[in-house]
PDB file of C-alpha atoms in Angstrom:
ATOM      1  CA  MET A1371      49.918  44.453 129.712  1.00 44.00           C
ATOM      2  CA  THR A1372      49.040  40.703 129.861  1.00 43.00           C
ATOM      3  CA  MET A1373      50.326  37.671 127.979  1.00 41.00           C
ATOM      4  CA  SER A1374      48.475  34.337 127.608  1.00 41.00           C
ATOM      5  CA  ASN A1375      49.856  31.074 126.099  1.00 42.00           C
ATOM      6  CA  LYS A1376      48.755  30.299 122.560  1.00 41.00           C
ATOM      7  CA  ALA A1377      48.430  26.662 123.590  1.00 36.00           C
ATOM      8  CA  GLU A1378      49.458  24.510 126.504  1.00 38.00           C
ATOM      9  CA  ALA A1379      52.526  22.534 125.404  1.00 40.00           C
ATOM     10  CA  SER A1380      55.989  21.585 126.538  1.00 41.00           C
ATOM     11  CA  LEU A1381      59.494  22.062 125.197  1.00 40.00           C
ATOM     12  CA  ASP A1382      61.702  19.025 124.802  1.00 43.00           C
ATOM     13  CA  LYS A1383      64.729  18.445 127.042  1.00 42.00           C
ATOM     14  CA  GLU A1384      66.932  20.370 124.587  1.00 40.00           C
ATOM     15  CA  TYR A1385      65.210  23.585 125.590  1.00 40.00           C
ATOM     16  CA  GLY A1386      64.673  22.539 129.177  1.00 39.00           C
ATOM     17  CA  ILE A1387      61.270  24.229 129.466  1.00 36.00           C
ATOM     18  CA  MET A1388      58.541  22.526 131.504  1.00 33.00           C
ATOM     19  CA  LYS A1389      54.815  22.544 130.891  1.00 34.00           C
ATOM     20  CA  MET A1390      53.345  25.890 131.979  1.00 34.00           C
ATOM     21  CA  THR A1391      50.499  28.365 131.477  1.00 33.00           C
ATOM     22  CA  SER A1392      51.038  32.100 131.707  1.00 36.00           C
ATOM     23  CA  LYS A1393      49.251  34.179 134.339  1.00 33.00           C
ATOM     24  CA  SER A1394      51.329  37.280 134.889  1.00 36.00           C
ATOM     25  CA  THR A1395      51.897  40.586 133.101  1.00 35.00           C
ATOM     26  CA  VAL A1396      54.409  41.816 130.541  1.00 34.00           C
ATOM     27  CA  SER A1397      56.810  44.553 131.604  1.00 36.00           C
ATOM     28  CA  ALA A1398      58.751  46.609 129.015  1.00 37.00           C
ATOM     29  CA  GLY A1399      61.543  49.205 129.324  1.00 38.00           C
ATOM     30  CA  ILE A1400      64.770  50.483 128.063  1.00 35.00           C
ATOM     31  CA  ARG A1401      67.893  48.625 129.285  1.00 40.00           C
ATOM     32  CA  THR A1402      70.336  50.818 127.581  1.00 42.00           C
ATOM     33  CA  GLY A1403      70.438  54.565 126.897  1.00 42.00           C
ATOM     34  CA  LEU A1404      70.232  56.339 123.563  1.00 42.00           C
ATOM     35  CA  LEU A1405      73.842  57.526 123.690  1.00 43.00           C
ATOM     36  CA  PRO A1406      75.262  55.104 121.027  1.00 43.00           C
ATOM     37  CA  VAL A1407      72.366  55.954 118.713  1.00 41.00           C
ATOM     38  CA  ILE A1408      72.792  59.744 119.247  1.00 40.00           C
ATOM     39  CA  VAL A1409      76.562  59.484 118.652  1.00 40.00           C
ATOM     40  CA  ALA A1410      75.972  57.590 115.386  1.00 43.00           C
ATOM     41  CA  ALA A1411      73.462  60.157 114.238  1.00 41.00           C
ATOM     42  CA  CYS A1412      75.823  62.998 115.026  1.00 40.00           C
ATOM     43  CA  LEU A1413      78.596  61.333 113.068  1.00 41.00           C
ATOM     44  CA  LEU A1414      76.271  60.901 110.123  1.00 43.00           C
ATOM     45  CA  MET A1415      75.241  64.571 110.301  1.00 43.00           C
ATOM     46  CA  GLY A1416      78.870  65.669 110.504  1.00 44.00           C
ATOM     47  CA  GLY A1417      79.602  63.872 107.268  1.00 42.00           C
ATOM     48  CA  ILE A1418      76.541  65.244 105.480  1.00 42.00           C
ATOM     49  CA  SER A1419      76.968  68.775 106.655  1.00 41.00           C
ATOM     50  CA  ALA A1420      80.143  69.265 104.598  1.00 38.00           C
ATOM     51  CA  GLN A1421      78.193  71.173 101.999  1.00 39.00           C
ATOM     52  CA  ALA A1422      79.470  71.960  98.612  1.00 36.00           C
ATOM     53  CA  GLN A1423      79.239  75.515  97.263  1.00 39.00           C
ATOM     54  CA  THR A1424      75.869  75.971  95.613  1.00 38.00           C
ATOM     55  CA  ALA A1425      76.045  77.058  91.969  1.00 39.00           C
ATOM     56  CA  ALA A1426      74.283  80.179  90.755  1.00 36.00           C
ATOM     57  CA  GLY A1427      70.660  79.499  90.327  1.00 37.00           C
ATOM     58  CA  GLU A1428      70.465  76.927  93.144  1.00 43.00           C
ATOM     59  CA  GLN A1429      68.060  78.011  95.802  1.00 51.00           C
ATOM     60  CA  ASP A1430      68.314  75.306  98.533  1.00 61.00           C
ATOM     61  CA  GLY A1431      71.218  73.655 100.330  1.00 90.00           C
ATOM     62  CA  TRP A1432      71.065  70.650 102.640  1.00 94.00           C
ATOM     63  CA  LYS A1433      68.260  70.652 105.219  1.00 94.00           C
ATOM     64  CA  TYR A1434      68.225  68.475 108.314  1.00 96.00           C
ATOM     65  CA  ASN A1435      65.680  67.095 110.761  1.00 95.00           C
ATOM     66  CA  LEU A1436      66.473  65.138 113.945  1.00 97.00           C
ATOM     67  CA  THR A1437      63.739  63.832 116.229  1.00 96.00           C
ATOM     68  CA  LEU A1438      64.238  61.942 119.535  1.00 95.00           C
ATOM     69  CA  TYR A1439      61.223  59.926 120.686  1.00 93.00           C
ATOM     70  CA  ALA A1440      60.084  58.156 123.810  1.00 89.00           C
ATOM     71  CA  TRP A1441      57.799  55.314 122.630  1.00 86.00           C
ATOM     72  CA  GLY A1442      55.179  53.350 124.581  1.00 80.00           C
ATOM     73  CA  PRO A1443      54.931  50.072 122.549  1.00 78.00           C
ATOM     74  CA  GLY A1444      52.517  47.267 123.199  1.00 76.00           C
ATOM     75  CA  LEU A1445      53.262  43.820 121.735  1.00 75.00           C
ATOM     76  CA  SER A1446      50.667  41.645 119.957  1.00 80.00           C
ATOM     77  CA  GLY A1447      51.333  38.395 118.093  1.00 80.00           C
ATOM     78  CA  ASP A1448      52.970  35.002 118.315  1.00 80.00           C
ATOM     79  CA  LEU A1449      56.585  34.334 119.272  1.00 71.00           C
ATOM     80  CA  GLY A1450      58.768  31.549 120.460  1.00 69.00           C
ATOM     81  CA  PRO A1451      60.132  28.131 119.513  1.00 71.00           C
ATOM     82  CA  ASN A1452      57.781  25.792 117.697  1.00 67.00           C
ATOM     83  CA  LEU A1453      57.096  23.561 120.687  1.00 58.00           C
ATOM     84  CA  LYS A1454      56.218  26.474 122.938  1.00 57.00           C
ATOM     85  CA  GLN A1455      54.887  29.641 121.405  1.00 57.00           C
ATOM     86  CA  PHE A1456      53.379  32.551 123.296  1.00 54.00           C
ATOM     87  CA  GLN A1457      50.438  34.607 122.129  1.00 57.00           C
ATOM     88  CA  VAL A1458      50.951  38.207 123.234  1.00 54.00           C
ATOM     89  CA  HIS A1459      48.281  40.954 123.697  1.00 56.00           C
ATOM     90  CA  ALA A1460      48.710  44.398 125.214  1.00 50.00           C
ATOM     91  CA  SER A1461      46.279  47.310 125.371  1.00 49.00           C
ATOM     92  CA  ALA A1462      47.040  51.025 125.464  1.00 44.00           C
ATOM     93  CA  SER A1463      45.927  51.178 129.122  1.00 49.00           C
ATOM     94  CA  ASP A1464      48.400  48.406 129.974  1.00 49.00           C
ATOM     95  CA  ILE A1465      51.179  50.508 128.491  1.00 45.00           C
ATOM     96  CA  LEU A1466      50.284  53.753 130.172  1.00 44.00           C
ATOM     97  CA  SER A1467      49.493  52.288 133.633  1.00 45.00           C
ATOM     98  CA  ASN A1468      52.819  50.375 133.734  1.00 45.00           C
ATOM     99  CA  LEU A1469      54.863  53.104 132.108  1.00 46.00           C
ATOM    100  CA  HIS A1470      56.185  50.727 129.408  1.00 55.00           C
ATOM    101  CA  PHE A1471      58.256  52.412 126.733  1.00 62.00           C
ATOM    102  CA  GLY A1472      60.858  52.057 124.106  1.00 75.00           C
ATOM    103  CA  ALA A1473      62.888  54.612 122.237  1.00 85.00           C
ATOM    104  CA  MET A1474      63.423  55.790 118.650  1.00 91.00           C
ATOM    105  CA  LEU A1475      65.394  58.309 116.663  1.00 94.00           C
ATOM    106  CA  HIS A1476      64.406  59.719 113.267  1.00 94.00           C
ATOM    107  CA  PHE A1477      66.907  61.624 111.089  1.00 97.00           C
ATOM    108  CA  GLU A1478      66.397  63.201 107.707  1.00 96.00           C
ATOM    109  CA  ALA A1479      68.688  65.097 105.377  1.00 96.00           C
ATOM    110  CA  HIS A1480      67.571  66.350 102.009  1.00 93.00           C
ATOM    111  CA  LYS A1481      68.637  68.630  99.222  1.00 94.00           C
ATOM    112  CA  GLY A1482      66.370  69.429  96.326  1.00 92.00           C
ATOM    113  CA  LYS A1483      64.254  66.383  95.497  1.00 95.00           C
ATOM    114  CA  TRP A1484      66.659  63.840  97.067  1.00 97.00           C
ATOM    115  CA  GLY A1485      67.238  62.858 100.675  1.00 97.00           C
ATOM    116  CA  ILE A1486      68.194  60.173 103.177  1.00 97.00           C
ATOM    117  CA  LEU A1487      66.433  58.810 106.251  1.00 97.00           C
ATOM    118  CA  VAL A1488      67.812  56.951 109.309  1.00 97.00           C
ATOM    119  CA  ASP A1489      65.532  55.230 111.885  1.00 95.00           C
ATOM    120  CA  PRO A1490      66.988  53.352 114.874  1.00 95.00           C
ATOM    121  CA  VAL A1491      64.478  51.721 117.271  1.00 92.00           C
ATOM    122  CA  TYR A1492      65.034  49.847 120.601  1.00 89.00           C
ATOM    123  CA  ALA A1493      62.548  47.974 122.759  1.00 82.00           C
ATOM    124  CA  ASN A1494      62.753  45.387 125.600  1.00 76.00           C
ATOM    125  CA  LEU A1495      59.861  43.310 126.754  1.00 69.00           C
ATOM    126  CA  GLY A1496      59.962  40.814 129.650  1.00 65.00           C
ATOM    127  CA  LYS A1497      57.540  38.342 131.260  1.00 60.00           C
ATOM    128  CA  THR A1498      57.335  36.078 134.290  1.00 59.00           C
ATOM    129  CA  VAL A1499      55.384  32.891 133.694  1.00 53.00           C
ATOM    130  CA  ASP A1500      53.846  30.811 136.570  1.00 53.00           C
ATOM    131  CA  SER A1501      53.788  27.024 135.972  1.00 47.00           C
ATOM    132  CA  GLN A1502      51.160  24.629 137.270  1.00 46.00           C
ATOM    133  CA  GLY A1503      50.613  20.943 137.879  1.00 41.00           C
ATOM    134  CA  ARG A1504      52.983  18.518 139.571  1.00 41.00           C
ATOM    135  CA  LEU A1505      56.094  20.463 138.713  1.00 43.00           C
ATOM    136  CA  LEU A1506      58.350  21.814 141.386  1.00 44.00           C
ATOM    137  CA  GLU A1507      59.395  24.741 139.163  1.00 47.00           C
ATOM    138  CA  ARG A1508      56.992  27.644 139.635  1.00 55.00           C
ATOM    139  CA  THR A1509      58.361  30.627 137.747  1.00 64.00           C
ATOM    140  CA  ILE A1510      59.967  31.047 134.308  1.00 61.00           C
ATOM    141  CA  ASP A1511      61.220  34.393 132.917  1.00 66.00           C
ATOM    142  CA  VAL A1512      60.766  35.287 129.230  1.00 64.00           C
ATOM    143  CA  THR A1513      62.622  38.320 127.705  1.00 72.00           C
ATOM    144  CA  VAL A1514      62.509  39.736 124.210  1.00 73.00           C
ATOM    145  CA  GLU A1515      65.080  42.401 123.272  1.00 82.00           C
ATOM    146  CA  MET A1516      64.649  44.100 119.843  1.00 87.00           C
ATOM    147  CA  ALA A1517      66.759  46.615 117.958  1.00 92.00           C
ATOM    148  CA  THR A1518      66.125  47.833 114.375  1.00 95.00           C
ATOM    149  CA  LEU A1519      67.961  50.200 112.029  1.00 97.00           C
ATOM    150  CA  GLY A1520      66.291  51.478 108.903  1.00 96.00           C
ATOM    151  CA  VAL A1521      68.307  53.380 106.257  1.00 97.00           C
ATOM    152  CA  ALA A1522      66.491  54.716 103.137  1.00 97.00           C
ATOM    153  CA  GLY A1523      66.819  57.160 100.343  1.00 97.00           C
ATOM    154  CA  SER A1524      63.907  59.440  99.333  1.00 97.00           C
ATOM    155  CA  TYR A1525      62.740  61.189  96.194  1.00 98.00           C
ATOM    156  CA  GLN A1526      60.201  64.029  96.250  1.00 97.00           C
ATOM    157  CA  LEU A1527      57.060  63.433  94.278  1.00 97.00           C
ATOM    158  CA  VAL A1528      54.978  66.398  95.294  1.00 95.00           C
ATOM    159  CA  LYS A1529      55.935  69.794  96.738  1.00 94.00           C
ATOM    160  CA  THR A1530      53.559  72.715  97.462  1.00 95.00           C
ATOM    161  CA  PRO A1531      53.579  75.419 100.069  1.00 92.00           C
ATOM    162  CA  GLN A1532      51.133  73.418 102.166  1.00 94.00           C
ATOM    163  CA  ALA A1533      52.150  69.752 101.519  1.00 96.00           C
ATOM    164  CA  ASN A1534      54.840  67.369 100.343  1.00 95.00           C
ATOM    165  CA  LEU A1535      55.043  63.677  99.407  1.00 97.00           C
ATOM    166  CA  ASP A1536      58.166  61.542  99.002  1.00 98.00           C
ATOM    167  CA  PHE A1537      58.864  58.028  97.789  1.00 98.00           C
ATOM    168  CA  THR A1538      61.309  56.068 100.010  1.00 98.00           C
ATOM    169  CA  PHE A1539      63.442  52.965  99.285  1.00 98.00           C
ATOM    170  CA  GLY A1540      66.068  51.227 101.294  1.00 98.00           C
ATOM    171  CA  GLY A1541      66.481  48.471 103.930  1.00 97.00           C
ATOM    172  CA  ARG A1542      65.852  47.670 107.568  1.00 97.00           C
ATOM    173  CA  TYR A1543      68.072  45.615 109.843  1.00 97.00           C
ATOM    174  CA  PHE A1544      66.205  43.738 112.574  1.00 96.00           C
ATOM    175  CA  GLY A1545      67.996  42.140 115.618  1.00 94.00           C
ATOM    176  CA  LEU A1546      66.101  39.985 118.088  1.00 89.00           C
ATOM    177  CA  SER A1547      67.281  38.285 121.290  1.00 86.00           C
ATOM    178  CA  THR A1548      65.044  35.904 123.216  1.00 76.00           C
ATOM    179  CA  ASP A1549      65.611  34.290 126.656  1.00 75.00           C
ATOM    180  CA  ILE A1550      63.302  31.720 128.271  1.00 67.00           C
ATOM    181  CA  THR A1551      64.790  31.027 131.741  1.00 70.00           C
ATOM    182  CA  PRO A1552      63.365  28.419 134.066  1.00 64.00           C
ATOM    183  CA  ARG A1553      64.982  27.914 137.441  1.00 61.00           C
ATOM    184  CA  ARG A1554      66.792  24.628 138.139  1.00 62.00           C
ATOM    185  CA  VAL A1555      66.641  23.527 134.562  1.00 59.00           C
ATOM    186  CA  ARG A1556      68.376  24.405 131.290  1.00 64.00           C
ATOM    187  CA  ALA A1557      67.424  27.786 129.779  1.00 68.00           C
ATOM    188  CA  PHE A1558      66.519  28.613 126.161  1.00 68.00           C
ATOM    189  CA  HIS A1559      68.458  31.446 124.576  1.00 79.00           C
ATOM    190  CA  ALA A1560      68.592  32.460 120.959  1.00 80.00           C
ATOM    191  CA  SER A1561      69.505  35.545 118.920  1.00 90.00           C
ATOM    192  CA  TYR A1562      68.446  36.256 115.378  1.00 92.00           C
ATOM    193  CA  SER A1563      69.125  39.085 112.856  1.00 95.00           C
ATOM    194  CA  TRP A1564      68.208  39.708 109.318  1.00 96.00           C
ATOM    195  CA  VAL A1565      67.827  42.521 106.719  1.00 97.00           C
ATOM    196  CA  ASP A1566      64.744  43.394 104.697  1.00 97.00           C
ATOM    197  CA  PRO A1567      64.334  45.603 101.621  1.00 98.00           C
ATOM    198  CA  VAL A1568      61.589  48.161 102.169  1.00 98.00           C
ATOM    199  CA  ILE A1569      59.767  50.779 100.065  1.00 98.00           C
ATOM    200  CA  GLY A1570      57.303  53.409 101.221  1.00 98.00           C
ATOM    201  CA  LEU A1571      55.915  56.896 101.297  1.00 98.00           C
ATOM    202  CA  LYS A1572      56.348  59.862 103.616  1.00 97.00           C
ATOM    203  CA  GLY A1573      54.930  63.347 103.691  1.00 96.00           C
ATOM    204  CA  ALA A1574      53.517  66.250 105.690  1.00 96.00           C
ATOM    205  CA  VAL A1575      50.629  68.686 105.550  1.00 97.00           C
ATOM    206  CA  LYS A1576      50.874  72.207 106.998  1.00 95.00           C
ATOM    207  CA  MET A1577      47.677  72.850 109.021  1.00 95.00           C
ATOM    208  CA  SER A1578      48.507  76.324 110.323  1.00 94.00           C
ATOM    209  CA  LYS A1579      51.573  78.506 111.024  1.00 91.00           C
ATOM    210  CA  ALA A1580      52.406  76.399 114.139  1.00 94.00           C
ATOM    211  CA  TRP A1581      50.841  72.996 113.468  1.00 96.00           C
ATOM    212  CA  SER A1582      51.592  70.287 110.866  1.00 96.00           C
ATOM    213  CA  PHE A1583      50.571  66.652 110.310  1.00 97.00           C
ATOM    214  CA  GLY A1584      53.164  64.088 109.287  1.00 96.00           C
ATOM    215  CA  TYR A1585      52.915  60.503 108.047  1.00 96.00           C
ATOM    216  CA  ARG A1586      55.253  57.809 106.855  1.00 96.00           C
ATOM    217  CA  ALA A1587      54.811  54.092 106.000  1.00 97.00           C
ATOM    218  CA  ASP A1588      56.801  51.362 104.418  1.00 97.00           C
ATOM    219  CA  ILE A1589      56.447  47.719 103.457  1.00 97.00           C
ATOM    220  CA  GLY A1590      59.061  45.114 102.669  1.00 97.00           C
ATOM    221  CA  GLY A1591      60.538  41.715 103.455  1.00 96.00           C
ATOM    222  CA  PHE A1592      59.210  39.771 100.441  1.00 95.00           C
ATOM    223  CA  GLY A1593      60.930  36.650 101.667  1.00 93.00           C
ATOM    224  CA  VAL A1594      64.437  38.143 101.592  1.00 95.00           C
ATOM    225  CA  GLY A1595      64.784  38.275 105.417  1.00 94.00           C
ATOM    226  CA  SER A1596      61.258  38.065 106.770  1.00 95.00           C
ATOM    227  CA  ASP A1597      58.147  37.076 104.914  1.00 95.00           C
ATOM    228  CA  LEU A1598      56.566  40.461 105.524  1.00 96.00           C
ATOM    229  CA  THR A1599      57.484  43.653 107.435  1.00 97.00           C
ATOM    230  CA  TRP A1600      55.819  47.061 107.614  1.00 97.00           C
ATOM    231  CA  SER A1601      55.931  50.135 109.689  1.00 96.00           C
ATOM    232  CA  GLY A1602      53.831  53.256 109.982  1.00 95.00           C
ATOM    233  CA  ALA A1603      53.762  56.556 111.901  1.00 95.00           C
ATOM    234  CA  LEU A1604      51.221  59.340 112.255  1.00 97.00           C
ATOM    235  CA  THR A1605      52.409  62.488 113.991  1.00 96.00           C
ATOM    236  CA  PHE A1606      51.359  66.008 114.881  1.00 97.00           C
ATOM    237  CA  ASP A1607      54.064  68.657 115.173  1.00 96.00           C
ATOM    238  CA  ALA A1608      53.694  71.857 117.299  1.00 97.00           C
ATOM    239  CA  GLN A1609      56.352  74.355 116.344  1.00 95.00           C
ATOM    240  CA  VAL A1610      57.621  76.247 119.426  1.00 94.00           C
ATOM    241  CA  SER A1611      60.477  78.084 117.662  1.00 93.00           C
ATOM    242  CA  LYS A1612      61.991  78.393 114.212  1.00 90.00           C
ATOM    243  CA  ALA A1613      64.247  75.363 114.899  1.00 95.00           C
ATOM    244  CA  VAL A1614      62.367  73.319 117.538  1.00 97.00           C
ATOM    245  CA  SER A1615      59.010  71.591 117.636  1.00 97.00           C
ATOM    246  CA  ILE A1616      57.216  69.091 119.909  1.00 97.00           C
ATOM    247  CA  THR A1617      55.950  66.045 118.111  1.00 96.00           C
ATOM    248  CA  PHE A1618      53.468  63.370 119.292  1.00 95.00           C
ATOM    249  CA  GLY A1619      51.603  60.568 117.546  1.00 95.00           C
ATOM    250  CA  TYR A1620      51.352  56.796 117.102  1.00 95.00           C
ATOM    251  CA  VAL A1621      53.940  54.386 115.763  1.00 93.00           C
ATOM    252  CA  ALA A1622      53.615  50.741 114.697  1.00 94.00           C
ATOM    253  CA  LEU A1623      56.114  48.123 113.542  1.00 93.00           C
ATOM    254  CA  TYR A1624      55.197  44.566 112.300  1.00 95.00           C
ATOM    255  CA  ASN A1625      57.419  41.680 111.371  1.00 94.00           C
ATOM    256  CA  ASP A1626      56.625  38.107 110.280  1.00 95.00           C
ATOM    257  CA  TYR A1627      59.884  36.140 110.562  1.00 94.00           C
ATOM    258  CA  SER A1628      60.633  32.438 111.006  1.00 91.00           C
ATOM    259  CA  THR A1629      63.770  30.385 110.880  1.00 90.00           C
ATOM    260  CA  GLY A1630      64.649  26.700 111.397  1.00 85.00           C
ATOM    261  CA  SER A1631      62.360  23.716 110.941  1.00 82.00           C
ATOM    262  CA  GLY A1632      60.522  21.122 112.978  1.00 80.00           C
ATOM    263  CA  PRO A1633      60.749  21.413 116.820  1.00 74.00           C
ATOM    264  CA  LYS A1634      63.566  23.972 116.474  1.00 76.00           C
ATOM    265  CA  GLU A1635      61.607  26.382 114.287  1.00 84.00           C
ATOM    266  CA  PHE A1636      61.433  29.869 115.762  1.00 84.00           C
ATOM    267  CA  GLN A1637      58.694  32.369 114.885  1.00 86.00           C
ATOM    268  CA  PHE A1638      58.334  36.074 115.493  1.00 88.00           C
ATOM    269  CA  ASP A1639      55.032  37.164 114.021  1.00 91.00           C
ATOM    270  CA  ALA A1640      54.156  40.272 116.029  1.00 88.00           C
ATOM    271  CA  THR A1641      53.340  43.941 116.017  1.00 90.00           C
ATOM    272  CA  LEU A1642      54.767  46.561 118.306  1.00 86.00           C
ATOM    273  CA  MET A1643      52.567  49.674 118.440  1.00 87.00           C
ATOM    274  CA  GLY A1644      51.904  52.596 120.761  1.00 86.00           C
ATOM    275  CA  PRO A1645      52.000  56.298 121.382  1.00 89.00           C
ATOM    276  CA  ALA A1646      55.200  58.354 120.876  1.00 92.00           C
ATOM    277  CA  LEU A1647      56.294  61.757 122.221  1.00 94.00           C
ATOM    278  CA  GLY A1648      59.414  63.566 120.964  1.00 95.00           C
ATOM    279  CA  VAL A1649      61.313  66.757 120.362  1.00 97.00           C
ATOM    280  CA  ALA A1650      62.443  67.682 116.838  1.00 96.00           C
ATOM    281  CA  TRP A1651      65.256  70.028 115.677  1.00 96.00           C
ATOM    282  CA  ARG A1652      65.413  71.465 112.190  1.00 94.00           C
ATOM    283  CA  TRP A1653      68.193  73.385 110.622  1.00 93.00           C
TER     284      TRP A1653
END
């Protein structure tokens, strides 16, 4: 995974960043485990699973789906303070050869036509930049840490023995932490967070007794938090038992967010995308 500068520039003394051009590679990985996310999901399931007695004539109670993913995201786009933005590009081969990955959890609960969805995501991307020219400083570290939490309701639009389609509506929290750390000079550190409204569609098509194809997508922002955000996932599920399946596919998450003005304006206009592999439990 490689990162090149969008333009050669310099940060002012407030940020303490010297003129540089990037020459090294991006490394990504998880800094923290999934335990807090899993605990939160389990607490949510515990609350939902207190099922009311179904009345005569009702056929279905609550149904649940929990999927844990390992995700190999690349990063493509523009990010950084106004005076020094980085243009980021990463290919699938970069991701696989360097074992870069993030992590996700997807939880669903539904009864009849209505349901809820919970989607936490975590990713950490870092970079070492080599400076050039008459500067004594030679290396600068750049780190981007991202965490999102999507919560949505769903309403079933189509239901057949072979396919289903739901409309989704809710919000997504986005937390971003950025560090630009030169040695011997003042570092730049900033954290941002915002919430976006999102709407979307999700569904699945049964291909055979063991195989099914799933999809989900949403779009939002609309200037409330970010100018625009969207996410999408295409997955194939291989059922290995009545309750367990292996799922693999491709996941993407885009966000166009900016804050501040003038030299202090910060922009995150980037897409994280890559393959995902997970295990799903249904009950």
